[in-house]
mmCIF file with all atom_site columns, C-alpha atoms in Angstrom:
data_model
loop_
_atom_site.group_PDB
_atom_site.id
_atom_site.type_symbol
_atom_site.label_atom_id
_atom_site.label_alt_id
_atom_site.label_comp_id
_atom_site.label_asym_id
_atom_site.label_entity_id
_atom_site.label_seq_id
_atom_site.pdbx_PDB_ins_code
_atom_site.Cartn_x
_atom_site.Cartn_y
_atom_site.Cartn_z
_atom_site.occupancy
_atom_site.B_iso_or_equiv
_atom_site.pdbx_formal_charge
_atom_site.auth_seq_id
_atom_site.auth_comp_id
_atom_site.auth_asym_id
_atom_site.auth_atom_id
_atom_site.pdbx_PDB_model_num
ATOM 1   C CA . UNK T 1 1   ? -45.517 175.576 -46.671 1.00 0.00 ? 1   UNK T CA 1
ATOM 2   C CA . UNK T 1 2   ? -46.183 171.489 -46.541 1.00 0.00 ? 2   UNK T CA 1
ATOM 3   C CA . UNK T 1 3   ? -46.730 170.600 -43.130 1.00 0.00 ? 3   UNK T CA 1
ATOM 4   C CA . UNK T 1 4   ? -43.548 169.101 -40.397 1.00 0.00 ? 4   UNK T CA 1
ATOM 5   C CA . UNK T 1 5   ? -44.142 165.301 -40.863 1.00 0.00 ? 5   UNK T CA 1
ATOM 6   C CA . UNK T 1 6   ? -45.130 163.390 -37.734 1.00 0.00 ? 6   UNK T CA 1
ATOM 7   C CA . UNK T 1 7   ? -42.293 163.785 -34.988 1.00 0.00 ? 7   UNK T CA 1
ATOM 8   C CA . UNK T 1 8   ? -41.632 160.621 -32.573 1.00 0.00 ? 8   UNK T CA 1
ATOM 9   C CA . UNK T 1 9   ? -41.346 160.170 -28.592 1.00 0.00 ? 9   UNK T CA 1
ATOM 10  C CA . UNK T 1 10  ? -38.563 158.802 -26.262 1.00 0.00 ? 10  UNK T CA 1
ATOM 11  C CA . UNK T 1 11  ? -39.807 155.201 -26.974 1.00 0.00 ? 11  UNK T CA 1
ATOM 12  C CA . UNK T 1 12  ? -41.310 155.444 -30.785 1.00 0.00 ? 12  UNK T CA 1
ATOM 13  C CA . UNK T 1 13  ? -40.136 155.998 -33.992 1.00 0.00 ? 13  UNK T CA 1
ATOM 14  C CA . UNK T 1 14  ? -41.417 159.606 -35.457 1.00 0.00 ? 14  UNK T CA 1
ATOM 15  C CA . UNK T 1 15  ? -43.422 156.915 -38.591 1.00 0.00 ? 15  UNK T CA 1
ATOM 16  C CA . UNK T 1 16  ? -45.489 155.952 -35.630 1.00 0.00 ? 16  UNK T CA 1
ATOM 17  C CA . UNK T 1 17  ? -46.936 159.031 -33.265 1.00 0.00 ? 17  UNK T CA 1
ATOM 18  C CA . UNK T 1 18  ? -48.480 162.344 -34.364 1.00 0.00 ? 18  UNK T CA 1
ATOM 19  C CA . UNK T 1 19  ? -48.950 165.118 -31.759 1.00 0.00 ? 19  UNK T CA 1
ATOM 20  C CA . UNK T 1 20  ? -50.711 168.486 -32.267 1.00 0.00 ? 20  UNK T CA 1
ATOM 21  C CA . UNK T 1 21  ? -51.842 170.665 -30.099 1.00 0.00 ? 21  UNK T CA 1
ATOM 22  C CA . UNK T 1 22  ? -54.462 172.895 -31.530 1.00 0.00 ? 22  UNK T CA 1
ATOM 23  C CA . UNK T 1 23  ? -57.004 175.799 -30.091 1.00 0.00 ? 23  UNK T CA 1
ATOM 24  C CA . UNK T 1 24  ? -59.974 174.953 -28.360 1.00 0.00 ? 24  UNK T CA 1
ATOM 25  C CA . UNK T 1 25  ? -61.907 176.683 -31.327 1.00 0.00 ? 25  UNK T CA 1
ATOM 26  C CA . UNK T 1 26  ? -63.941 175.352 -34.351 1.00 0.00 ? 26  UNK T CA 1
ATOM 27  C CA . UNK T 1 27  ? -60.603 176.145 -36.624 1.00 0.00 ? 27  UNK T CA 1
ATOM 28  C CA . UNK T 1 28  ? -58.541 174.325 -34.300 1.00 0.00 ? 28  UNK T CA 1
ATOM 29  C CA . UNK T 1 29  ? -60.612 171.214 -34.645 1.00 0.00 ? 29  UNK T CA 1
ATOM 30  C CA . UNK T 1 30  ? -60.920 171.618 -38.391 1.00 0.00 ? 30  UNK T CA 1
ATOM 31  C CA . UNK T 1 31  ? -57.077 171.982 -38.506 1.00 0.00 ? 31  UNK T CA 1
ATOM 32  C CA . UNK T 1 32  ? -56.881 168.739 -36.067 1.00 0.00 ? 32  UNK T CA 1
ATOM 33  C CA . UNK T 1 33  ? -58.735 166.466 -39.142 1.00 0.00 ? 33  UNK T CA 1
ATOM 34  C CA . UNK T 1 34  ? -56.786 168.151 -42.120 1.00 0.00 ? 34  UNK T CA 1
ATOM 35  C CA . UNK T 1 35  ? -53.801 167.025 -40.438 1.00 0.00 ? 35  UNK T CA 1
ATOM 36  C CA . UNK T 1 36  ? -54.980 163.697 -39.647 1.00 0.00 ? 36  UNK T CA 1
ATOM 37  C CA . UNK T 1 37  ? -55.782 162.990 -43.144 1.00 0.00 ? 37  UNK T CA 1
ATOM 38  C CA . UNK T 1 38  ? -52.693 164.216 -44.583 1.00 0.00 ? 38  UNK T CA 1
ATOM 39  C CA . UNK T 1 39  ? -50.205 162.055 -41.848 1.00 0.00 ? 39  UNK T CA 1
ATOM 40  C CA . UNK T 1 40  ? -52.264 159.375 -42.819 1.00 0.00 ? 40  UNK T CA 1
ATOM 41  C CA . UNK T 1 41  ? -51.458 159.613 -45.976 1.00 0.00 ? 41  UNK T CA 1
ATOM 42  C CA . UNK T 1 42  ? -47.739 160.215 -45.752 1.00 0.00 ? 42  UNK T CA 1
ATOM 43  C CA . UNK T 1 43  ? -48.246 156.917 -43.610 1.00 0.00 ? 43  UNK T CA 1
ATOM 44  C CA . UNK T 1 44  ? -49.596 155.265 -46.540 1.00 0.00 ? 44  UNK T CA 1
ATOM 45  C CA . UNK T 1 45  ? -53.180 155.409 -46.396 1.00 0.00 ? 45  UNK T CA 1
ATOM 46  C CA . UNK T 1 46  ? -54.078 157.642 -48.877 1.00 0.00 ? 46  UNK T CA 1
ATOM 47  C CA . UNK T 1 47  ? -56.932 160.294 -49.262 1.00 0.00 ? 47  UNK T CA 1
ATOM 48  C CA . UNK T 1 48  ? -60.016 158.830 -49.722 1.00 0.00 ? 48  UNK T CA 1
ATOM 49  C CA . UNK T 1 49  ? -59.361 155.489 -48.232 1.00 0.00 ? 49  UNK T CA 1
ATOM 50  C CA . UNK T 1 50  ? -61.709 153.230 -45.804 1.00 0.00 ? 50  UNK T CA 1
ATOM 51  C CA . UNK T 1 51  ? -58.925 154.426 -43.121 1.00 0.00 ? 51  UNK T CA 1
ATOM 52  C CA . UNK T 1 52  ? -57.962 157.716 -44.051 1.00 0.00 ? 52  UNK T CA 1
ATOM 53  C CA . UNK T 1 53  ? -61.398 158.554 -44.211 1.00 0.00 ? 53  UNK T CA 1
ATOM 54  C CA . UNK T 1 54  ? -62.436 156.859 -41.156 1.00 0.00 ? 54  UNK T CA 1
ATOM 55  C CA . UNK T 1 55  ? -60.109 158.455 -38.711 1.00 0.00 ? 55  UNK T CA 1
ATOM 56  C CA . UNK T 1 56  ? -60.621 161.900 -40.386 1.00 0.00 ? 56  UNK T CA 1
ATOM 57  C CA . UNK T 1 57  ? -64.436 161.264 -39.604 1.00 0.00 ? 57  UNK T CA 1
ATOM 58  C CA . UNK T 1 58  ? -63.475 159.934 -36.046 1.00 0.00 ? 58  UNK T CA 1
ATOM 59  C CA . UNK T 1 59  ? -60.845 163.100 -35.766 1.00 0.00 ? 59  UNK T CA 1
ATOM 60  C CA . UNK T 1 60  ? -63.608 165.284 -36.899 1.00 0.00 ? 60  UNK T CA 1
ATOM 61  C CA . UNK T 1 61  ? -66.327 163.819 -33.797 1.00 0.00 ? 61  UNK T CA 1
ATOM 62  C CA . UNK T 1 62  ? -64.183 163.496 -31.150 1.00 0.00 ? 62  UNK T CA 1
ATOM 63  C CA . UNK T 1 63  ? -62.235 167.038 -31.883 1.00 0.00 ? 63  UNK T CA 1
ATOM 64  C CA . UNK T 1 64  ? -65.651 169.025 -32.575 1.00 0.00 ? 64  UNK T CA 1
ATOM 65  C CA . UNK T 1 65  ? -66.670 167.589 -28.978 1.00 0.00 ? 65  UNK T CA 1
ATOM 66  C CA . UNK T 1 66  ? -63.702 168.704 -27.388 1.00 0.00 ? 66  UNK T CA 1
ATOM 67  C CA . UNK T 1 67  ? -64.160 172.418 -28.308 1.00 0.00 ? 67  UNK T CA 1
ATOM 68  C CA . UNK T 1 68  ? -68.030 172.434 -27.627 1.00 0.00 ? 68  UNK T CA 1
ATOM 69  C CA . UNK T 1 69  ? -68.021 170.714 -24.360 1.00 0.00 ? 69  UNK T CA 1
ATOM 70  C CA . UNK T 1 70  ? -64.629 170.592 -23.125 1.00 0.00 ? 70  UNK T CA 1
ATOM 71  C CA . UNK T 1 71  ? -62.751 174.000 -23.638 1.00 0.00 ? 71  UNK T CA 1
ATOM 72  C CA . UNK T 1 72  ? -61.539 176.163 -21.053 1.00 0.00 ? 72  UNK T CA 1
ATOM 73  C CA . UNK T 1 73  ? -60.685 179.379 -22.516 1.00 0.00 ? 73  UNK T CA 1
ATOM 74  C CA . UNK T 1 74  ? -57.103 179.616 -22.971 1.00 0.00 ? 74  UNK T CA 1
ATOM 75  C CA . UNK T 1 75  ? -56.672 176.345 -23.093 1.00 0.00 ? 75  UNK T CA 1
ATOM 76  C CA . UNK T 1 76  ? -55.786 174.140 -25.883 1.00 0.00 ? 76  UNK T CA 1
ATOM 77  C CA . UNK T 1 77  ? -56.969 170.233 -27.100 1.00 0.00 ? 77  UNK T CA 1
ATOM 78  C CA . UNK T 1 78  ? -54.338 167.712 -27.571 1.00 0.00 ? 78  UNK T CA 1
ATOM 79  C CA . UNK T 1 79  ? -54.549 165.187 -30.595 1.00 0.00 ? 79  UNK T CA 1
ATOM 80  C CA . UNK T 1 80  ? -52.372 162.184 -30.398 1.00 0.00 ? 80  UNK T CA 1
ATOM 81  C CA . UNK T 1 81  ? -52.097 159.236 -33.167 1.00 0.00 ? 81  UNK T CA 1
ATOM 82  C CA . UNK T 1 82  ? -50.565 156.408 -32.849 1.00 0.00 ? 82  UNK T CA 1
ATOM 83  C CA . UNK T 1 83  ? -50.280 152.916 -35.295 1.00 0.00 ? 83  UNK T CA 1
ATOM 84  C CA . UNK T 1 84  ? -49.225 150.143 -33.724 1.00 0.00 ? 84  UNK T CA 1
ATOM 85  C CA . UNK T 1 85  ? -49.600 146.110 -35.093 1.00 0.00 ? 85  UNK T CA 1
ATOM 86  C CA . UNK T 1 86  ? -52.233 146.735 -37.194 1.00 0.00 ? 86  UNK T CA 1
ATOM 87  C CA . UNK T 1 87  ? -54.068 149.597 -35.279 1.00 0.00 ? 87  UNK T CA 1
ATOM 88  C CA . UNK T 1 88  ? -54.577 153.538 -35.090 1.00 0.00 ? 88  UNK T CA 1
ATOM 89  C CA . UNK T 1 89  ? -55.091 154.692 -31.770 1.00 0.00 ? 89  UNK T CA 1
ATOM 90  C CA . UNK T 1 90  ? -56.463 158.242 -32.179 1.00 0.00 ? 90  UNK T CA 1
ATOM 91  C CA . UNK T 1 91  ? -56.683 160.068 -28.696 1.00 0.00 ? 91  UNK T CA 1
ATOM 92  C CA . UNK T 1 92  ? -57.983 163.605 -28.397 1.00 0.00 ? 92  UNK T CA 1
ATOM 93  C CA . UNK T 1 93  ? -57.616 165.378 -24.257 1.00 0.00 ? 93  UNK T CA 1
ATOM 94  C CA . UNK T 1 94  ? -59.281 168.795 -23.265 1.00 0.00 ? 94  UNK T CA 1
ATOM 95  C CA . UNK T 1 95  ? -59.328 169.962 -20.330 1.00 0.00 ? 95  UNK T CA 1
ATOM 96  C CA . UNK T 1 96  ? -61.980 169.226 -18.626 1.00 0.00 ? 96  UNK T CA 1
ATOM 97  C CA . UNK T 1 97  ? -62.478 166.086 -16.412 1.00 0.00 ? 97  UNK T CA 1
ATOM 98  C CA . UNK T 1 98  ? -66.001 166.741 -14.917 1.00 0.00 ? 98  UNK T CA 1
ATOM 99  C CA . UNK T 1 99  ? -67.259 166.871 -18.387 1.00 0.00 ? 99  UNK T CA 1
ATOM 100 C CA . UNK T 1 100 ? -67.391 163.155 -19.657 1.00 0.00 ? 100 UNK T CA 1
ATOM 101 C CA . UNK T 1 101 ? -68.942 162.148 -23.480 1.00 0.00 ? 101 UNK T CA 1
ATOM 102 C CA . UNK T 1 102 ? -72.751 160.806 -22.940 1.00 0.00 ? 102 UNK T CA 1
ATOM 103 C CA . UNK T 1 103 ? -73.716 158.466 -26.584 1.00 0.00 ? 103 UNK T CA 1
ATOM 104 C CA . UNK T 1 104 ? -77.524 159.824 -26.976 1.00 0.00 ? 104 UNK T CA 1
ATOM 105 C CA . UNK T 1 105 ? -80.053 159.235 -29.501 1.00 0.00 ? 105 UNK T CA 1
ATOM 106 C CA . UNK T 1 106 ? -80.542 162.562 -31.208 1.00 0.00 ? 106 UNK T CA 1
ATOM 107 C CA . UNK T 1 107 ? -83.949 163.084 -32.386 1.00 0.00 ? 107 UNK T CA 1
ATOM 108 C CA . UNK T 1 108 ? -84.822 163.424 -36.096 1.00 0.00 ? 108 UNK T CA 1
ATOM 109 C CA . UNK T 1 109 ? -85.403 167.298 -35.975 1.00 0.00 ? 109 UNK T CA 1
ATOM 110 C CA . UNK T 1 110 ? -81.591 167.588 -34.156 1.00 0.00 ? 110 UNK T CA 1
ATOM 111 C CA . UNK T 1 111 ? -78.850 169.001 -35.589 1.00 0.00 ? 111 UNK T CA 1
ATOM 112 C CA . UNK T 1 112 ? -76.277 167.594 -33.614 1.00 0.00 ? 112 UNK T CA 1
ATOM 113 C CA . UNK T 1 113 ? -75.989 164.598 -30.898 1.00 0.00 ? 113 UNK T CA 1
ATOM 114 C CA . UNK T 1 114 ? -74.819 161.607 -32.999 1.00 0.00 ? 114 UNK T CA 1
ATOM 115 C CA . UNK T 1 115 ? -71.402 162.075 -32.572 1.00 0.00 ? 115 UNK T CA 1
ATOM 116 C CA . UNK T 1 116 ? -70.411 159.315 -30.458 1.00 0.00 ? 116 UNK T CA 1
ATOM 117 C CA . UNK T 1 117 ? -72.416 157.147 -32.030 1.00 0.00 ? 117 UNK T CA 1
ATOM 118 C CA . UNK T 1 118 ? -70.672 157.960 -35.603 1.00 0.00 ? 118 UNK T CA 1
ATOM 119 C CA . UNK T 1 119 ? -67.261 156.894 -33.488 1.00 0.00 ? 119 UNK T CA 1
ATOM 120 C CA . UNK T 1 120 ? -68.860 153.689 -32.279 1.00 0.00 ? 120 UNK T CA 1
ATOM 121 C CA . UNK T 1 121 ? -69.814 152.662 -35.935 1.00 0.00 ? 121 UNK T CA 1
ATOM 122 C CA . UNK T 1 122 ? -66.450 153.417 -37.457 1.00 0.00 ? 122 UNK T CA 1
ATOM 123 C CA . UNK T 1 123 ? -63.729 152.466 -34.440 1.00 0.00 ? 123 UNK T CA 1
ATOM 124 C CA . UNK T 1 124 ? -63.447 148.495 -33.338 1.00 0.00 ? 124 UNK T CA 1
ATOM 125 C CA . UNK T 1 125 ? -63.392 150.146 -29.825 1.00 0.00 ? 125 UNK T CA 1
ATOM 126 C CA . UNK T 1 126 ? -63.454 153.516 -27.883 1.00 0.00 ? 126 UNK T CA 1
ATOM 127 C CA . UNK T 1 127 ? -63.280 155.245 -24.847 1.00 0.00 ? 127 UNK T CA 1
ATOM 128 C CA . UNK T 1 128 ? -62.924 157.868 -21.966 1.00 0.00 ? 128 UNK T CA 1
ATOM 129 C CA . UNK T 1 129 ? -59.302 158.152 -19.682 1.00 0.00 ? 129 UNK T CA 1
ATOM 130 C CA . UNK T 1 130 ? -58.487 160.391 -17.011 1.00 0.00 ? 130 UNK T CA 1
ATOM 131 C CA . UNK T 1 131 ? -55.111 162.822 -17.942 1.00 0.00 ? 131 UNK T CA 1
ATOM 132 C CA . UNK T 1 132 ? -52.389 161.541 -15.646 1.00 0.00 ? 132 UNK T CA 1
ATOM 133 C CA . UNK T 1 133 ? -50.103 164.611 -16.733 1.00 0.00 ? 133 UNK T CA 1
ATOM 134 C CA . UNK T 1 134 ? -52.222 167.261 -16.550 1.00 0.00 ? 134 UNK T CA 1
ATOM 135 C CA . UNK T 1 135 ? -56.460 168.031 -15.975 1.00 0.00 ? 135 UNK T CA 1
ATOM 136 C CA . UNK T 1 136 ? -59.110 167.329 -18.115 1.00 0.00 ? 136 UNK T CA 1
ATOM 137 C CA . UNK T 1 137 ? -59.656 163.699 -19.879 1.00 0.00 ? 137 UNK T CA 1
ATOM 138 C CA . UNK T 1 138 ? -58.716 161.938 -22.817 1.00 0.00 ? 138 UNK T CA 1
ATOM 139 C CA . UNK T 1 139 ? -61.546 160.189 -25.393 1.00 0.00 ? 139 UNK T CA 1
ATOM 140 C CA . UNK T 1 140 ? -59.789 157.510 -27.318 1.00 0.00 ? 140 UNK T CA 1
ATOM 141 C CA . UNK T 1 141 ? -60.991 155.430 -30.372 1.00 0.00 ? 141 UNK T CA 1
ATOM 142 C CA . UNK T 1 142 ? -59.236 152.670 -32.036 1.00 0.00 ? 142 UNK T CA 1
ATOM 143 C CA . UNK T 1 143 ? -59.266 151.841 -35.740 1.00 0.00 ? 143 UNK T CA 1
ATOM 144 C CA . UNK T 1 144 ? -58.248 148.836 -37.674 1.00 0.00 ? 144 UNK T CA 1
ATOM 145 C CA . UNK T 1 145 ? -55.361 150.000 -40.453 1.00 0.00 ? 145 UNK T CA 1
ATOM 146 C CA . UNK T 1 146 ? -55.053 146.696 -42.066 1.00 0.00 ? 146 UNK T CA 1
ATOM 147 C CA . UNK T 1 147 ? -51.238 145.903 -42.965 1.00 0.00 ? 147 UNK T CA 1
ATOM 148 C CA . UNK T 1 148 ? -48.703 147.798 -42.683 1.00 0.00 ? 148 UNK T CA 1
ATOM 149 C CA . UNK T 1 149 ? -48.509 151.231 -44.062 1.00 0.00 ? 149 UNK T CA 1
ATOM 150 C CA . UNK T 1 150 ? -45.442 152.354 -46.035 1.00 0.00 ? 150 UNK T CA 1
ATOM 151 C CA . UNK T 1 151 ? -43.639 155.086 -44.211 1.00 0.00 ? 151 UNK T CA 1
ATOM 152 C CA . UNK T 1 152 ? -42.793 158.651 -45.954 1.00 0.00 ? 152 UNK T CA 1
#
C-alpha cells in the first residue's frame, strides 16, 4: 500500500504541509523519518539528496527526543512539514511542556546526547515553542531546500 500523499490545511495547498501523528514509541519515530523522506521525495527532493537526507536526519533527532523525553503514555507526537520560499520548516510537538531540549556535550564514552547538536549543524536555525492548541511544546528546525521542488 504506497503511502496517502501529503494532505493540505485551510490556508495551504496539500504540495506544501505534511501532518502525521505517530505513537510516542521508538516505531512511531522511525515511521515519522520514513515518511519524511519519502514526501520529500514526491516533493522533488529525492532519496539520497543534501535535503532529503538532511531533514530525515533532523526528523530522526528531534522525533527520537520526543519519545525518550517527552511521551506521556497514551499520548501521541505530532510531525508537521512545511516548504515555504525556499525553506522546510520541520516541527515535531509532544506533550510535555515542563520538559524543554538542553544542547549538551556528550562525552566520548556516551551513547547518546548529541542530538541537538546534529540539528544545529544541519538546520540554518532551530528552536523550542509552546503548543497554543493543546499541552506539551513544539521543537522546530528550519532547512534550506534550495529552488523550488517539483510537486507529485
Amino acid at each position: 500500500m504506497t503511502p496517502t500523499p501529503p494532505t493540505g490545511t485551510a490556508t495551504r495547498p496539500a504540495d506544501t504541509v505534511f501532518e502525521l501523528r505517530f505513537t510516542s514509541t521508538p516505531r512511531g519515530a522511525r515511521l515519522a523519518r520514513r515518511l519524511t523522506s519519502y514526501c520529500l521525495d514526491r516533493w522533488g527532493h529525492p532519496y539520497g539528496s543534501e535535503v532529503n537526507d538532511g531533514a530525515s536526519l533532523v526528523v530522526a533527532e528531534l522525533a527520537a527526543n520526543a519519545v525518550t523525553h517527552g511521551r506521556v503514555p497514551g499520548r501521541d507526537a505530532l510531525l508537521r512539514l512545511v516548504r515555504e520560499d525556499g525553506l522546510l520548516r520541520i516541527e515535531v510537538s509532544d506533550t510535555r511542556g515542563e520538559r524543554d531540549p538542553v544542547v549538551r556535550a556528550a562525552g566520548d564514552d556516551e551513547d547518546a546526547g548529541r542530538g541537538l547538536l546534529i540539528v544545529g549543524a544541519i538546520a540554518e536555525t532551530w528552536g523550542v515553542t509552546a503548543r497554543a492548541d493543546a499541552p506539551g511544546k513544539t521543537v522546530w528546525a528550519e532547512l534550506r531546500a534550495g529552488g523550488p521542488a517539483v510537486s507529485a
